[in-house]
Coordinates of C-alpha atoms in Angstrom, one line a residue:
Chain A
X1191 CA 164.6 79.4 39.5
X1192 CA 161.6 81.2 38.1
X1193 CA 160.7 78.2 35.9
X1194 CA 160.9 76.0 38.9
X1195 CA 158.4 78.1 40.7
X1196 CA 156.0 77.7 37.8
X1197 CA 156.0 73.9 38.3
X1198 CA 154.3 74.4 41.7
X1199 CA 150.7 73.3 40.9
X1200 CA 149.2 76.1 43.0
X1201 CA 151.3 78.8 41.3
X1202 CA 150.6 77.3 37.9
X1203 CA 146.8 77.4 38.4
X1204 CA 146.9 80.9 39.8
X1205 CA 149.0 82.0 36.8
X1206 CA 146.2 80.6 34.7
X1207 CA 143.9 83.1 36.2
X1208 CA 145.9 85.8 34.5
X1209 CA 146.3 83.9 31.2
X1210 CA 142.7 83.0 30.8
X1211 CA 141.3 86.5 30.2
X1212 CA 143.9 87.0 27.4
X1213 CA 142.5 84.1 25.4
X1214 CA 139.5 84.4 23.0
X1215 CA 136.2 83.4 24.5
X1216 CA 135.8 80.4 22.2
X1217 CA 138.8 78.5 23.4
X1218 CA 138.7 79.6 27.1
X1219 CA 136.6 76.7 28.4
X1220 CA 138.9 74.2 26.7
X1221 CA 142.0 76.0 27.8
X1222 CA 140.6 75.8 31.4
X1223 CA 140.9 72.0 31.2
X1224 CA 144.6 72.1 30.4
X1225 CA 145.5 73.5 33.8
X1226 CA 144.2 70.6 36.0
X1227 CA 145.7 68.1 33.6
X1228 CA 149.1 69.9 33.7
X1229 CA 148.9 70.0 37.5
X1230 CA 148.1 66.3 37.6
X1231 CA 151.1 65.6 35.4
X1232 CA 153.4 67.7 37.6
X1233 CA 152.1 65.9 40.7
X1234 CA 152.8 62.5 39.2
X1235 CA 156.2 63.5 38.1
X1236 CA 157.6 64.7 41.4
X1237 CA 159.1 62.0 43.7
X1238 CA 158.5 61.8 47.5
X1239 CA 160.5 64.3 49.4
X1240 CA 160.9 66.8 46.6
X1241 CA 160.9 70.4 47.8
X1242 CA 161.1 73.9 46.3
X1243 CA 162.2 76.5 48.8
X1244 CA 162.2 80.3 48.7
X1245 CA 163.2 83.1 51.0
X1246 CA 160.9 86.0 51.9
X1247 CA 162.5 88.5 54.2
X1248 CA 164.2 86.5 56.9
X1249 CA 161.9 83.5 56.6
X1250 CA 162.9 80.3 54.8
X1251 CA 159.7 79.1 53.2
X1252 CA 159.0 75.6 51.8
X1253 CA 156.8 76.6 48.8
X1254 CA 156.3 73.0 47.6
X1255 CA 156.7 69.7 49.4
X1256 CA 155.8 66.3 48.0
X1257 CA 154.9 63.3 50.0
X1258 CA 152.3 60.5 49.8
X1259 CA 149.6 62.3 51.6
X1260 CA 150.0 65.5 49.6
X1261 CA 150.1 63.5 46.4
X1262 CA 146.8 61.7 47.0
X1263 CA 145.0 65.0 47.8
X1264 CA 146.7 66.8 44.9
X1265 CA 145.7 64.0 42.5
X1266 CA 142.0 64.1 43.5
X1267 CA 141.9 67.9 43.4
X1268 CA 143.2 67.8 39.9
X1269 CA 140.8 65.1 38.8
X1270 CA 137.8 66.9 40.4
X1271 CA 139.0 70.1 38.8
X1272 CA 139.0 68.4 35.4
X1273 CA 135.6 66.8 35.8
X1274 CA 134.1 70.0 37.2
X1275 CA 135.7 72.0 34.4
X1276 CA 134.2 69.6 31.8
X1277 CA 130.8 70.0 33.5
X1278 CA 131.1 73.8 33.3
X1279 CA 132.4 73.8 29.8
X1280 CA 129.3 75.5 28.4
X1281 CA 129.7 78.5 30.8
X1282 CA 131.1 81.6 29.1
X1283 CA 131.3 83.7 32.2
X1284 CA 134.9 84.8 32.5
X1285 CA 134.6 85.7 36.2
X1286 CA 133.4 82.3 37.1
X1287 CA 136.2 80.6 35.2
X1288 CA 138.9 82.7 36.8
X1289 CA 137.4 82.2 40.2
X1290 CA 137.1 78.4 39.8
X1291 CA 140.7 78.2 38.5
X1292 CA 142.0 80.3 41.4
X1293 CA 140.0 78.3 43.9
X1294 CA 141.5 75.1 42.5
X1295 CA 144.9 76.7 42.7
X1296 CA 144.3 77.6 46.4
X1297 CA 143.3 74.1 47.2
X1298 CA 146.2 72.6 45.4
X1299 CA 148.6 75.1 47.1
X1300 CA 147.3 74.1 50.5
X1301 CA 147.9 70.4 49.7
X1302 CA 151.6 71.0 48.8
X1303 CA 152.5 73.9 51.1
X1304 CA 155.5 73.0 53.2
X1305 CA 155.2 75.7 55.8
X1306 CA 152.3 77.4 57.6
X1307 CA 152.8 80.8 56.0
X1308 CA 152.6 79.5 52.5
X1309 CA 149.6 77.5 53.6
X1310 CA 147.6 80.4 55.0
X1311 CA 148.2 82.5 51.9
X1312 CA 146.6 79.7 49.7
X1313 CA 143.9 79.2 52.4
X1314 CA 142.8 82.8 52.1
X1315 CA 142.9 82.7 48.3
X1316 CA 140.4 79.9 48.5
X1317 CA 138.0 81.9 50.6
X1318 CA 138.2 84.9 48.3
X1319 CA 137.9 83.1 45.0
X1320 CA 135.1 80.7 46.1
X1321 CA 132.8 83.5 47.1
X1322 CA 132.7 84.7 43.5
X1323 CA 131.1 81.3 42.6
X1324 CA 128.2 82.1 45.0
X1325 CA 127.8 85.7 43.8
X1326 CA 127.8 84.7 40.2
X1327 CA 124.3 83.3 40.6
X1328 CA 123.2 87.0 40.8
X1329 CA 120.1 86.5 42.9
X1330 CA 119.5 88.7 45.9
X1331 CA 119.6 85.7 48.3
X1332 CA 122.9 84.4 46.8
X1333 CA 124.5 87.8 47.2
X1334 CA 123.5 88.0 50.8
X1335 CA 124.6 84.4 51.4
X1336 CA 127.9 85.1 49.7
X1337 CA 128.5 87.9 52.1
X1338 CA 127.7 85.7 55.1
X1339 CA 130.1 83.1 53.6
X1340 CA 132.9 85.6 53.2
X1341 CA 132.5 87.0 56.7
X1342 CA 132.6 83.5 58.2
X1343 CA 135.7 82.5 56.2
X1344 CA 137.6 85.7 57.0
X1345 CA 136.9 85.0 60.6
X1346 CA 138.0 81.4 60.3
X1347 CA 141.1 82.4 58.3
X1348 CA 141.9 85.0 60.9
X1349 CA 141.7 82.5 63.7
X1350 CA 143.9 80.1 61.9
X1351 CA 146.5 82.8 61.1
X1352 CA 146.4 84.1 64.7
X1353 CA 147.1 80.5 65.8
X1354 CA 150.0 80.2 63.3
X1355 CA 151.6 83.4 64.6
X1356 CA 151.2 82.3 68.2
X1357 CA 152.6 78.9 67.4
X1358 CA 155.5 80.4 65.6
X1359 CA 156.3 82.9 68.4
X1360 CA 156.4 80.0 70.9
X1361 CA 158.1 77.2 69.0
X1362 CA 159.9 79.1 66.2
X1363 CA 158.7 76.4 63.8
X1364 CA 156.6 77.0 60.7
X1365 CA 156.5 73.3 59.6
X1366 CA 153.2 71.8 58.8
X1367 CA 153.6 68.9 61.2
X1368 CA 151.5 67.0 63.7
X1369 CA 150.9 68.8 66.9
X1370 CA 151.0 67.3 70.4
X1371 CA 147.5 66.7 71.9
X1372 CA 147.7 69.8 74.2
X1373 CA 145.1 72.5 74.5
X1374 CA 147.4 75.5 74.3
X1375 CA 146.0 78.8 73.0
X1376 CA 148.0 78.5 69.7
X1377 CA 146.7 74.9 69.1
X1378 CA 143.2 75.9 69.9
X1379 CA 143.2 78.8 67.6
X1380 CA 144.5 76.8 64.7
X1381 CA 142.1 73.9 65.4
X1382 CA 139.2 76.4 65.5
X1383 CA 140.3 78.0 62.2
X1384 CA 140.6 74.7 60.5
X1385 CA 137.3 73.5 62.0
X1386 CA 135.5 76.4 60.4
X1387 CA 136.6 75.2 57.0
X1388 CA 135.9 71.6 57.8
X1389 CA 132.3 72.6 58.7
X1390 CA 132.6 71.1 62.2
X1391 CA 129.3 71.7 64.1
X1392 CA 128.5 74.4 65.2
X1393 CA 130.7 76.2 62.6
X1394 CA 129.0 74.5 59.6
X1395 CA 126.2 77.0 58.7
X1396 CA 128.3 78.8 56.1
X1397 CA 128.2 75.5 54.1
X1398 CA 124.5 74.6 54.3
X1399 CA 123.6 78.3 53.8
X1400 CA 125.7 79.1 50.8
X1401 CA 126.2 75.9 48.7
X1402 CA 122.6 75.6 47.7
X1403 CA 122.6 79.2 46.6
X1404 CA 125.8 79.0 44.4
X1405 CA 125.7 78.6 40.6
X1406 CA 125.0 75.1 39.3
X1407 CA 128.5 74.7 38.1
X1408 CA 130.1 76.6 41.0
X1409 CA 128.6 74.3 43.5
X1410 CA 130.6 71.4 42.1
X1411 CA 133.9 73.2 42.8
X1412 CA 132.7 74.3 46.2
X1413 CA 131.6 70.8 47.2
X1414 CA 135.1 69.6 46.4
X1415 CA 137.7 71.9 47.8
X1416 CA 137.1 73.8 51.0
X1417 CA 136.1 71.0 53.3
X1418 CA 138.6 68.5 51.9
X1419 CA 141.6 70.9 52.2
X1420 CA 140.5 71.3 55.8
X1421 CA 140.5 67.5 56.2
X1422 CA 144.0 67.4 54.7
X1423 CA 145.3 70.0 57.1
X1424 CA 143.6 68.1 60.0
X1425 CA 145.3 64.8 58.9
X1426 CA 148.7 66.7 58.9
X1427 CA 148.4 68.7 62.1
X1428 CA 145.8 67.0 64.4
X1429 CA 146.1 63.2 63.9
X1430 CA 145.0 61.3 67.0
X1431 CA 143.4 64.3 68.7
X1432 CA 140.7 62.3 70.5
X1433 CA 138.3 65.2 70.8
X1434 CA 137.9 65.1 67.0
X1435 CA 136.2 61.7 67.3
X1436 CA 133.3 63.4 69.2
X1437 CA 133.2 66.3 66.8
X1438 CA 133.1 63.9 63.9
X1439 CA 130.3 61.7 65.3
X1440 CA 128.2 64.8 65.9
X1441 CA 128.9 65.9 62.3
X1442 CA 127.9 62.6 60.8
X1443 CA 124.6 62.4 62.7
X1444 CA 123.8 66.1 62.4
X1445 CA 124.3 66.1 58.7
X1446 CA 122.1 63.0 58.3
X1447 CA 119.4 64.5 60.4
X1448 CA 119.2 67.5 58.1
X1449 CA 119.6 65.5 55.0
X1450 CA 116.5 63.5 56.0
X1451 CA 114.3 66.5 56.8
X1452 CA 115.4 68.9 54.1
X1453 CA 113.4 69.1 50.9
X1454 CA 115.7 70.6 48.3
X1455 CA 118.2 68.5 46.3
X1456 CA 121.1 70.8 46.8
X1457 CA 120.3 71.4 50.5
X1458 CA 120.2 67.6 51.1
X1459 CA 123.5 67.2 49.4
X1460 CA 125.1 70.1 51.2
X1461 CA 124.1 68.8 54.6
X1462 CA 125.3 65.4 53.5
X1463 CA 128.8 66.8 52.9
X1464 CA 128.9 67.7 56.6
X1465 CA 128.0 64.1 57.4
X1466 CA 130.7 62.7 55.1
X1467 CA 133.4 65.0 56.4
X1468 CA 132.3 63.8 59.9
X1469 CA 133.5 60.3 59.0
X1470 CA 136.9 61.7 58.0
X1471 CA 137.1 63.7 61.2
X1472 CA 136.3 60.7 63.3
X1473 CA 139.1 58.8 61.5
X1474 CA 141.6 61.6 62.1
X1475 CA 140.6 61.5 65.8
X1476 CA 141.2 57.8 66.0
X1477 CA 144.6 58.4 64.4
X1478 CA 145.8 54.9 63.7
X1479 CA 147.6 54.3 60.4
X1480 CA 144.5 52.5 59.0
X1481 CA 142.1 55.2 60.2
X1482 CA 144.3 58.0 58.7
X1483 CA 144.5 56.0 55.4
X1484 CA 140.7 55.6 55.6
X1485 CA 140.3 59.4 56.1
X1486 CA 142.4 60.2 53.0
X1487 CA 140.8 57.5 50.9
X1488 CA 137.3 58.6 51.9
X1489 CA 138.1 62.2 51.1
X1490 CA 139.4 60.9 47.7
X1491 CA 136.3 58.9 47.0
X1492 CA 134.0 61.5 48.4
X1493 CA 135.2 64.0 45.9
X1494 CA 134.3 61.6 43.1
X1495 CA 130.8 60.5 44.2
X1496 CA 129.7 63.7 45.9
X1497 CA 130.8 65.6 42.8
X1498 CA 128.8 63.2 40.7
X1499 CA 125.7 63.7 42.9
X1500 CA 126.0 67.5 42.8
X1501 CA 126.4 67.3 39.0
X1502 CA 123.3 65.1 38.6
X1503 CA 121.4 67.4 41.0
X1504 CA 122.7 70.4 39.1
X1505 CA 121.6 68.8 35.8
X1506 CA 118.1 68.4 37.2
X1507 CA 118.1 72.0 38.3
X1508 CA 119.4 73.1 34.9
X1509 CA 116.7 71.2 33.0
X1510 CA 113.7 71.8 35.3
X1511 CA 114.7 75.2 36.7
X1512 CA 114.2 74.1 40.3
X1513 CA 115.8 71.8 42.8
X1514 CA 112.9 71.6 45.2
X1515 CA 111.6 68.0 45.6
X1516 CA 108.0 69.3 45.9
X1517 CA 108.2 70.7 42.4
X1518 CA 109.9 67.7 40.8
X1519 CA 109.0 64.0 40.4
X1520 CA 108.5 61.4 37.7
X1521 CA 111.6 62.5 35.7
X1522 CA 112.9 58.9 35.4
X1523 CA 111.7 58.5 31.9
X1524 CA 112.8 61.9 30.6
X1525 CA 116.1 62.0 32.3
X1526 CA 117.0 58.3 32.5
X1527 CA 120.8 58.8 32.0
X1528 CA 121.0 61.4 34.7
X1529 CA 119.0 59.1 37.0
X1530 CA 121.3 56.2 36.3
X1531 CA 124.4 58.3 36.8
X1532 CA 123.0 59.6 40.1
X1533 CA 122.3 56.1 41.3
X1534 CA 126.0 55.2 40.8
X1535 CA 126.8 58.1 43.1
X1536 CA 124.1 57.2 45.5
X1537 CA 125.2 53.6 45.7
X1538 CA 128.8 54.7 46.1
X1539 CA 128.1 57.0 49.0
X1540 CA 126.0 54.3 50.7
X1541 CA 129.0 52.0 50.5
X1542 CA 127.5 49.2 48.4
X1543 CA 129.9 46.6 47.0
X1544 CA 131.5 47.4 43.7
X1545 CA 131.2 51.1 44.2
X1546 CA 133.8 53.5 45.5
X1547 CA 132.4 54.2 49.0
X1548 CA 132.6 50.5 49.9
X1549 CA 136.4 50.5 49.8
X1550 CA 136.9 53.6 52.1
X1551 CA 134.0 53.8 54.4
X1552 CA 134.8 50.3 55.8
X1553 CA 138.4 51.4 56.5
X1554 CA 137.1 54.2 58.8
X1555 CA 134.4 52.2 60.5
X1556 CA 136.7 49.2 61.0
X1557 CA 139.5 51.5 61.9
X1558 CA 137.4 52.9 64.8
X1559 CA 136.4 49.3 65.8
X1560 CA 140.0 48.0 65.8
X1561 CA 141.1 51.0 67.9
X1562 CA 138.5 49.9 70.5
X1563 CA 135.8 52.5 69.8
X1564 CA 132.9 50.0 69.4
X1565 CA 130.1 52.5 70.4
X1566 CA 131.5 54.9 67.8
X1567 CA 131.5 52.2 65.2
X1568 CA 127.7 51.5 65.8
X1569 CA 127.0 55.3 65.6
X1570 CA 128.9 55.4 62.3
X1571 CA 126.9 52.5 61.0
X1572 CA 123.7 54.3 62.1
X1573 CA 124.8 57.3 60.1
X1574 CA 125.3 54.9 57.2
X1575 CA 121.7 53.9 57.5
X1576 CA 120.7 57.6 57.3
X1577 CA 123.0 58.1 54.3
X1578 CA 121.3 55.4 52.3
X1579 CA 117.9 56.6 53.4
X1580 CA 118.4 60.3 52.6
X1581 CA 120.7 60.5 49.5
X1582 CA 120.5 56.8 48.3
X1583 CA 116.7 56.5 48.4
X1584 CA 114.7 59.6 49.3
X1585 CA 116.4 62.0 47.0
X1586 CA 116.3 59.9 43.8
X1587 CA 112.9 58.5 44.6
X1588 CA 111.2 61.8 44.8
X1589 CA 113.1 63.3 41.9
X1590 CA 112.9 60.6 39.3
X1591 CA 110.5 57.8 40.4
X1592 CA 107.6 59.2 42.4
X1593 CA 105.1 61.2 40.3
X1594 CA 103.6 64.1 42.1
X1595 CA 101.7 65.2 39.0
X1596 CA 103.9 68.3 38.5
X1597 CA 104.0 69.6 34.9
X1598 CA 107.7 70.1 34.2
X1599 CA 109.1 71.6 31.0
X1600 CA 112.6 70.2 30.7
X1601 CA 115.4 72.1 29.0
X1602 CA 117.9 69.9 27.1
X1603 CA 121.2 69.4 29.1
X1604 CA 124.5 70.2 27.4
X1605 CA 126.5 67.2 26.3
X1606 CA 129.5 68.2 28.4
X1607 CA 127.5 67.7 31.5
X1608 CA 126.9 64.1 30.6
X1609 CA 130.6 63.6 29.8
X1610 CA 131.6 64.9 33.2
X1611 CA 129.1 62.8 35.0
X1612 CA 130.0 59.7 33.0
X1613 CA 133.7 60.2 33.8
X1614 CA 133.0 60.6 37.5
X1615 CA 130.7 57.5 37.5
X1616 CA 133.3 55.5 35.7
X1617 CA 135.9 56.4 38.3
X1618 CA 133.4 55.5 41.1
X1619 CA 133.0 52.0 39.7
X1620 CA 136.7 51.7 38.7
X1621 CA 137.9 52.3 42.3
X1622 CA 135.1 50.2 43.6
X1623 CA 136.1 47.2 41.5
X1624 CA 139.8 47.8 41.7
X1625 CA 140.5 49.3 45.1
X1626 CA 144.3 48.8 44.9
X1627 CA 144.4 51.6 42.3
X1628 CA 143.7 53.9 45.2
X1629 CA 145.3 51.9 48.0
X1630 CA 148.8 52.1 46.5
X1631 CA 148.8 55.9 46.8
X1632 CA 147.7 56.0 50.5
X1633 CA 150.3 57.4 52.9
X1634 CA 150.6 54.5 55.4
X1635 CA 151.4 50.9 54.9
X1636 CA 148.4 48.7 55.6
X1637 CA 147.0 45.3 54.9
X1638 CA 143.4 45.8 54.2
X1639 CA 141.0 44.0 51.9
X1640 CA 137.4 45.5 51.7
X1641 CA 136.0 42.5 49.8
X1642 CA 135.4 40.1 52.7
X1643 CA 132.2 38.1 53.2
X1644 CA 131.7 39.8 56.6
X1645 CA 131.8 43.2 55.0
X1646 CA 129.4 42.1 52.3
X1647 CA 126.9 40.7 54.8
X1648 CA 127.2 43.8 56.9
X1649 CA 126.5 46.4 54.2
X1650 CA 123.8 44.3 52.4
X1651 CA 121.8 43.6 55.6
X1652 CA 121.9 47.3 56.6
X1653 CA 120.9 48.4 53.2
X1654 CA 118.1 45.9 52.9
X1655 CA 116.7 46.9 56.3
X1656 CA 116.9 50.5 55.4
X1657 CA 115.2 49.9 52.1
X1658 CA 112.2 48.1 53.6
X1659 CA 111.6 50.8 56.2
X1660 CA 112.0 53.5 53.5
X1661 CA 109.4 51.8 51.3
X1662 CA 107.0 51.5 54.2
X1663 CA 107.4 55.1 55.4
X1664 CA 108.2 56.8 52.1
X1665 CA 105.1 59.1 52.1
X1666 CA 106.4 60.6 55.4
X1667 CA 109.5 61.9 53.5
X1668 CA 107.6 63.4 50.6
X1669 CA 108.8 66.8 49.3
X1670 CA 107.2 69.9 50.8
X1671 CA 107.8 73.6 50.4
X1672 CA 109.4 74.1 53.7
X1673 CA 112.5 75.7 55.2
X1674 CA 114.3 73.9 58.0
X1675 CA 115.9 76.2 60.6
X1676 CA 119.6 75.7 61.5
X1677 CA 122.0 77.5 63.7
X1678 CA 122.4 80.3 61.1
X1679 CA 119.1 81.6 62.6
X1680 CA 121.3 83.2 65.2
X1681 CA 122.9 85.6 62.8
X1682 CA 120.1 85.8 60.3
X1683 CA 116.8 86.0 62.0
X1684 CA 118.2 87.2 65.3
X1685 CA 120.1 89.9 63.4
X1686 CA 118.5 92.8 65.3
X1687 CA 119.4 91.3 68.6
X1688 CA 122.9 90.4 67.4
X1689 CA 123.3 93.9 66.0
X1690 CA 122.1 95.3 69.4
X1691 CA 124.8 93.3 71.3
X1692 CA 127.7 93.3 68.9
X1693 CA 127.3 96.5 66.9
X1694 CA 125.0 99.0 68.6
X1695 CA 126.2 98.0 72.1
X1696 CA 129.9 98.3 71.2
X1697 CA 129.2 101.5 69.2
X1698 CA 127.2 103.1 72.1
X1699 CA 129.9 102.2 74.5
X1700 CA 132.6 103.8 72.4
X1701 CA 130.3 106.8 71.8
X1702 CA 129.9 107.4 75.6
X1703 CA 133.6 106.8 76.3
X1704 CA 134.6 109.2 73.5
X1705 CA 132.2 111.9 74.8
X1706 CA 133.5 111.5 78.3
X1707 CA 137.1 111.7 77.3
X1708 CA 136.5 114.8 75.1
X1709 CA 134.6 116.5 77.9
X1710 CA 137.2 115.8 80.5
X1711 CA 140.0 117.0 78.1
X1712 CA 138.0 120.2 77.6
X1713 CA 137.6 120.6 81.3
X1714 CA 141.3 120.1 82.0
X1715 CA 142.2 122.4 79.2
X1716 CA 140.1 125.2 80.6
X1717 CA 141.3 124.7 84.1
X1718 CA 145.0 124.5 83.2
X1719 CA 144.9 127.4 80.8
X1720 CA 145.3 129.7 83.8
X1721 CA 145.8 127.5 87.0
X1722 CA 147.0 130.3 89.3
X1723 CA 143.7 131.5 90.5
X1724 CA 142.7 128.1 91.9
X1725 CA 146.2 126.9 92.8
X1726 CA 146.8 129.9 95.0
X1727 CA 143.6 131.4 96.5
X1728 CA 145.5 134.6 97.6
X1729 CA 146.5 135.7 94.1
X1730 CA 144.6 138.2 92.1
X1731 CA 141.8 136.6 90.0
X1732 CA 143.0 138.4 87.0
X1733 CA 146.5 137.0 87.3
X1734 CA 147.7 135.6 83.9
X1735 CA 149.6 132.4 83.8
X1736 CA 151.9 133.4 81.0
X1737 CA 153.1 136.6 82.8
X1738 CA 155.7 136.9 85.6
X1739 CA 154.3 137.1 89.0
X1740 CA 156.0 136.6 92.4
X1741 CA 153.6 133.8 93.4
X1742 CA 154.4 132.0 90.1
X1743 CA 158.1 132.3 90.9
X1744 CA 157.5 130.6 94.3
X1745 CA 155.7 127.7 92.8
X1746 CA 158.2 127.2 90.0
X1747 CA 161.1 127.4 92.5
X1748 CA 159.4 124.8 94.7
X1749 CA 158.9 122.4 91.7
X1750 CA 162.6 122.8 90.7
X1751 CA 163.8 122.3 94.2
X1752 CA 161.7 119.1 94.5
X1753 CA 163.3 117.7 91.4
X1754 CA 166.7 118.5 92.7
X1755 CA 166.1 116.9 96.0
X1756 CA 164.6 113.8 94.4
X1757 CA 167.5 113.4 92.0
X1758 CA 170.0 113.7 94.8
X1759 CA 168.1 111.0 96.7
X1760 CA 168.0 108.8 93.6
X1761 CA 171.8 109.2 93.0
X1762 CA 172.6 108.3 96.6
Chain B
X1217 CA 107.1 48.0 43.1
X1218 CA 106.6 44.6 41.6
X1219 CA 106.9 41.3 43.4
X1220 CA 110.0 40.1 41.5
X1221 CA 112.1 42.8 43.1
X1222 CA 110.9 41.9 46.5
X1223 CA 111.6 38.3 45.9
X1224 CA 115.1 39.2 44.7
X1225 CA 115.7 41.3 47.8
X1226 CA 114.4 38.5 50.0
X1227 CA 116.7 36.0 48.4
X1228 CA 119.6 38.4 48.8
X1229 CA 118.8 38.6 52.5
X1230 CA 118.6 34.8 52.8
X1231 CA 122.0 34.6 51.2
X1232 CA 123.6 37.0 53.7
X1233 CA 121.9 35.0 56.5
X1234 CA 123.3 31.8 55.0
X1235 CA 126.8 33.3 55.1
X1236 CA 126.3 34.3 58.7
X1237 CA 125.5 30.7 59.8
X1238 CA 128.2 29.0 57.6
X1239 CA 131.3 31.1 56.8
X1240 CA 130.9 33.6 59.6
X1241 CA 129.7 31.2 62.2
X1242 CA 132.8 31.5 64.4
X1243 CA 133.4 35.2 63.6
X1244 CA 133.3 37.4 66.7
X1245 CA 135.4 40.5 66.6
X1246 CA 132.5 42.5 68.2
X1247 CA 129.9 41.6 70.8
X1248 CA 127.1 42.0 68.4
X1249 CA 128.4 39.2 66.1
X1250 CA 126.5 36.7 68.3
X1251 CA 123.1 38.2 67.4
X1252 CA 121.8 36.7 64.2
X1253 CA 121.0 39.2 61.4
X1254 CA 122.2 42.0 63.7
X1255 CA 123.0 44.4 60.8
X1256 CA 119.5 43.9 59.3
X1257 CA 118.0 44.7 62.6
X1258 CA 120.3 47.8 62.9
X1259 CA 119.1 48.9 59.4
X1260 CA 115.4 48.4 60.3
X1261 CA 115.4 49.9 63.8
X1262 CA 117.9 52.6 62.9
X1263 CA 115.9 53.7 60.0
X1264 CA 112.6 53.8 61.9
X1265 CA 114.4 55.7 64.6
X1266 CA 115.9 58.2 62.2
X1267 CA 112.6 58.8 60.4
X1268 CA 110.6 59.3 63.5
X1269 CA 113.1 61.4 65.5
X1270 CA 113.9 63.6 62.5
X1271 CA 110.2 64.1 61.6
X1272 CA 109.4 64.9 65.2
X1273 CA 112.1 67.4 65.8
X1274 CA 111.7 69.2 62.5
X1275 CA 107.9 69.4 62.8
X1276 CA 107.9 70.6 66.4
X1277 CA 110.8 73.1 66.2
X1278 CA 112.4 73.7 62.9
X1279 CA 110.0 73.8 60.0
X1280 CA 109.1 77.3 58.7
X1281 CA 107.6 78.8 55.6
X1282 CA 109.9 78.9 52.6
X1283 CA 110.1 82.7 52.7
X1284 CA 110.8 82.8 56.4
X1285 CA 114.1 84.8 56.1
X1286 CA 112.7 87.2 53.5
X1287 CA 110.2 88.8 55.9

């Protein structure tokens, strides 16, 4: 029984958090890699429909449940965990290693949770462990950003949990299953909670605020797990919720807008995560088999190439000590491998043929088109233009090609970083060239071939058009030392006002109320200490309430009599 | 950027245009398939639109000094 529990990937990885500190420092980074590999093996071993159940109190919990959708997400979480683990192999910081392993365990647990209680436990583990990866950077701004991140996720997790409890009390079901498209309070709370983790606008600021401030290696893990587990839960619980199409479209374009105007490698990539998750959210809203497959496939590919891009950006930051475009430039000769590997990621995300993005992005866009959302399809294509412009052209151009005349001393990059990037780049090209390697694992049956002439013409023309405009306007997108405001302004810069309303206002209200209640209690206490003098104006003022007096006897008798009469009436 | 790359890109565009008028001549799953080189136009116009709108909004409303939140 116990050994069976240990074969749950989430449990296995969380157990690793306790084993890792017991190992000597030298082997710890290598031992870390065993866990995602073991988890991947366990995932591939289990057949569809396999479950592990347990009982806690009077609740029957499904601790592990395997089906095609869970498998595809579990696989990519394990692969990303492995590549990110290789990338972070040179890090000796135990707290980061434990946090990353626990974070991975949380994500894996969510992907295989068979009931909502199990799911929310892993969900919260993810929030708590991931914040360590921000704090580990150690700078003042990352500690503050980590706190904001934690508060946001505690709020989101709380909303989700409240929704689950409400849902359970109404339906009695804890199953992770698709919900009817009804705006009940329980559904709204759960959707809101999941939306926070999926970085749906306007709940996205935790992402763009904290990811650029995390450690170089921590950011790779963060870019992978939180938003994609939210996408997984959305595919499970909210497929075909039409409102998600609109949310998703706003996310894709909003992310693109900020990716175009931001001037820091990791900020650009962070905002671009929001845009990419937007594609997946649109597909979940469309809800057809093809669109849902597209959403899962895009999440899968996105982990590969977004991870690769974060790794390349991190390598630049590691070598040059900064990720601001204004302080970089002309690194193409000195870092040609990192440049080449980044370009693989950039081409993948832009959906160029032979790269991973090509095989999944088209599924989402065509899925929207086939379902009759042609306007949406054009907006998604427009977002694709922005993708190629911002992360396919602008970011690499101003990092590696354009020479701003900055004198940059480069630190050599550890070899393990190259291995991790090389592995990711290989997988990007592998799935791009051989899409069926991914398609066979997708949850729904479908007949889709990305390599059609129409598709080729479509993406090549869009990319060529975008490239020409970029080349003509490239000076306009040059790196500057500038900060671009976002909605986190509300709780950062407007903190005094926010505090006035939500902290001081509430505090003052309670203060006044408390004072009033105490004063009135005092007053009543004084008055009723000796009520005779004011109850009966004819008594002696010195009359004591606790001593016998004839007037007291009259009052008491009257009260007793009233009780008697009332009870007789009641009995009749 | 040297001319060879531009020529290569131009050739690539001509190839896609060639496909549009031969293999894809009868293809009409969307209304815009009737417009020749529609996707290239989308790329050009969309990109100009994104650059200008994004620059305008960020310059007018959103850009601040790098240490804005520290003060």
